[in-house]
Short mmCIF file of C-alpha atoms in Angstrom, two decimals:
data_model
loop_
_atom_site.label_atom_id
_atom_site.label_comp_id
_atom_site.label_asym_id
_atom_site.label_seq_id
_atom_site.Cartn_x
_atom_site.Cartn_y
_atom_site.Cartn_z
CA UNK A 1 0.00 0.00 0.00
CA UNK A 2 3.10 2.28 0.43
CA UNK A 3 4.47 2.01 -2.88
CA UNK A 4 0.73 3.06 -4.19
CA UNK A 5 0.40 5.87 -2.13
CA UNK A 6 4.00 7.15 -2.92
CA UNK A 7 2.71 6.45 -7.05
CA UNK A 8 -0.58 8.03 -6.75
CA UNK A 9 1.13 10.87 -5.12
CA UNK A 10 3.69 11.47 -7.64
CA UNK A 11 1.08 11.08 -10.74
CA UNK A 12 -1.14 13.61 -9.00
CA UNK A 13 1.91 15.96 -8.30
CA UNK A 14 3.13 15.88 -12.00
CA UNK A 15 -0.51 16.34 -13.24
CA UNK A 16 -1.03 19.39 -10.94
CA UNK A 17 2.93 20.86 -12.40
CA UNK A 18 1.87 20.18 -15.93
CA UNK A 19 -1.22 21.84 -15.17
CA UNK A 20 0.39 25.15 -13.41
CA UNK A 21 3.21 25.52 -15.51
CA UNK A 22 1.87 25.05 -18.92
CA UNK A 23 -0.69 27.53 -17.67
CA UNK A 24 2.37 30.11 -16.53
CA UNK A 25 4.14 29.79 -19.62
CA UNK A 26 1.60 29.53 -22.01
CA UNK A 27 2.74 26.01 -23.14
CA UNK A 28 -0.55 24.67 -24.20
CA UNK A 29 -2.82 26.41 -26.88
CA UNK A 30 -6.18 27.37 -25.12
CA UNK A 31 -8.92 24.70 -25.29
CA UNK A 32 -11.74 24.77 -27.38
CA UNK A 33 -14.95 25.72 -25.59
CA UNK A 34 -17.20 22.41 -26.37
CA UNK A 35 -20.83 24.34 -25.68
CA UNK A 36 -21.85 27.62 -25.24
CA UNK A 37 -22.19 27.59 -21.24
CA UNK A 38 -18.38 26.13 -20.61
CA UNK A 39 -17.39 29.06 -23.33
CA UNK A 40 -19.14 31.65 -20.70
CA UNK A 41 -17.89 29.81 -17.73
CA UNK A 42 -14.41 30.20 -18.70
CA UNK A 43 -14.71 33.70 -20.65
CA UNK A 44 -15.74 34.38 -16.53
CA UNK A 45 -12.97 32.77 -15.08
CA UNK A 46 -10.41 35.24 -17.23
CA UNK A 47 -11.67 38.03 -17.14
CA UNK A 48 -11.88 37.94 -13.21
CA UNK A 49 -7.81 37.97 -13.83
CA UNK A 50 -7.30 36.47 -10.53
CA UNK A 51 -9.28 33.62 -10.10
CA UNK A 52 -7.56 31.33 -12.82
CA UNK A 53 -3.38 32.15 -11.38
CA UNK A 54 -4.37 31.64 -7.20
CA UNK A 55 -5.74 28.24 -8.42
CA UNK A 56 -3.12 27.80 -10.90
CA UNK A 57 -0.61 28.91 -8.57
CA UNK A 58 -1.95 26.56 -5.30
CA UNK A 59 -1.93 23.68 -8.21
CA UNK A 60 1.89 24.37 -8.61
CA UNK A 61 2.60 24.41 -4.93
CA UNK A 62 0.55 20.95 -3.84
CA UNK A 63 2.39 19.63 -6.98
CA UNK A 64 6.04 20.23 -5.90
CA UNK A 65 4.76 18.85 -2.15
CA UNK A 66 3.14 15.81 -3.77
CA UNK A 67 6.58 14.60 -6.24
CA UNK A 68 8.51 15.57 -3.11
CA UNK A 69 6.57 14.29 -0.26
CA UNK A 70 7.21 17.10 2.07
CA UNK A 71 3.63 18.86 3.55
CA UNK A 72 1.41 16.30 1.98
CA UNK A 73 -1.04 16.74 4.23
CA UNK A 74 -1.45 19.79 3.96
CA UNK A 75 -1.43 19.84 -0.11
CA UNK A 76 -4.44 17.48 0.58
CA UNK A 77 -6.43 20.26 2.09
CA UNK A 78 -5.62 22.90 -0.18
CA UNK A 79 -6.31 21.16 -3.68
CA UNK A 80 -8.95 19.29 -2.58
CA UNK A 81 -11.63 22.34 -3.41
CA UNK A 82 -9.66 22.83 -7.05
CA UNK A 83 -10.28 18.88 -7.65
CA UNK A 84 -14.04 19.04 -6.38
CA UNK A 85 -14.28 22.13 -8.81
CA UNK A 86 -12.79 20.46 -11.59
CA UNK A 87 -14.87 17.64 -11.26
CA UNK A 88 -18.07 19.59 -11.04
CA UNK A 89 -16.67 21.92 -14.17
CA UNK A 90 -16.32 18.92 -16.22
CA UNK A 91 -19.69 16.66 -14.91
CA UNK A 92 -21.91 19.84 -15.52
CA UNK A 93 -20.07 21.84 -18.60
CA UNK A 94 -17.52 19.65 -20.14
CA UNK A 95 -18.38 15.91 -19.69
CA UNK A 96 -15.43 14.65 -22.60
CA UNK A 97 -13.29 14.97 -19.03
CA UNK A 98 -15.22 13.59 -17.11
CA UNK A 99 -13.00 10.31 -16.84
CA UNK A 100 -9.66 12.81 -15.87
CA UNK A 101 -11.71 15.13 -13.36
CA UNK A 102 -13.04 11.86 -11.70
CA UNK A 103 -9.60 9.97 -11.74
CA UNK A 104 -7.89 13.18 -10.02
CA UNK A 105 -10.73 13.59 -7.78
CA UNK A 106 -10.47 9.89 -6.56
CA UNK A 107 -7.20 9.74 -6.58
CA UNK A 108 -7.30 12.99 -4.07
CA UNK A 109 -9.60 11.11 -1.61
CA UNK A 110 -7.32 8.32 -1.46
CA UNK A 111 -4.34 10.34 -0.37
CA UNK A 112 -6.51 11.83 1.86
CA UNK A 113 -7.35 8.13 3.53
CA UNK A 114 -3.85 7.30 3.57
CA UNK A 115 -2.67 10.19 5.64
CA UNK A 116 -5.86 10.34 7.67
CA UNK A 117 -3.91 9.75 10.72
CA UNK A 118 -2.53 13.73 10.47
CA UNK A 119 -6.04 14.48 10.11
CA UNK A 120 -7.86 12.77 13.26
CA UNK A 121 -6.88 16.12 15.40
CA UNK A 122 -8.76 18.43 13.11
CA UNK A 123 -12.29 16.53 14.07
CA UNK A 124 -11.28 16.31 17.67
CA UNK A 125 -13.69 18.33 20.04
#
């Protein structure tokens, strides 16, 4: 179970680095809005001009502490709103990622259940 914790960690860290960077650099041409309402959605998410790089930018930082190892825990907490998001984006306005979004989103909740022992002191009263 170790090895596929350390595996699922690393995949979901160099997803999230791909992600950030090629988002930073402009790497990847922009994606072609499928329908109308996921064109709006994202013409939104732009033109708030900081939405898109504080997500972008948390996605970089949980990605270097997933291929390292160092503050998983916390990297847990703080993408675990982008993944939700992500998977809602793509269930309600872009179902052709669907498969991805629910993969990442998965694979989020099992990190979470392997280091649930760091979390037992949040829920204590």
């Amino acid at each position: 179970m170790k090895i596929a914790t350390i595996i699922v960690r690393v995949l979901i860290g160099l997803l999230f680095l791909f992600a950030s960077i090629s988002f930073f650099f402009h790497l990847m041409p922009a994606e072609p809005a499928t329908n109308d309402d996921f064109k709006a959605f994202n013409t939104g998410l732009m033109a708030s001009t900081y939405l898109m790089p504080l997500a972008k930018s948390i996605e970089l930082l949980c990605g270097i502490a997933f291929v390292t190892g160092r503050y998983v825990t916390l990297a847990n907490i703080l993408i675990l709103p982008i993944t939700v998001n992500i998977l809602f984006i793509n269930y309600f306005l872009n179902p052709s990622g669907l498969a991805l979004a629910g993969i990442l989103f998965l694979a989020n909740l099992f990190l979470i259940y392997r280091y649930w022992d760091n979390y037992k002191s949040i829920f204590t009263a």
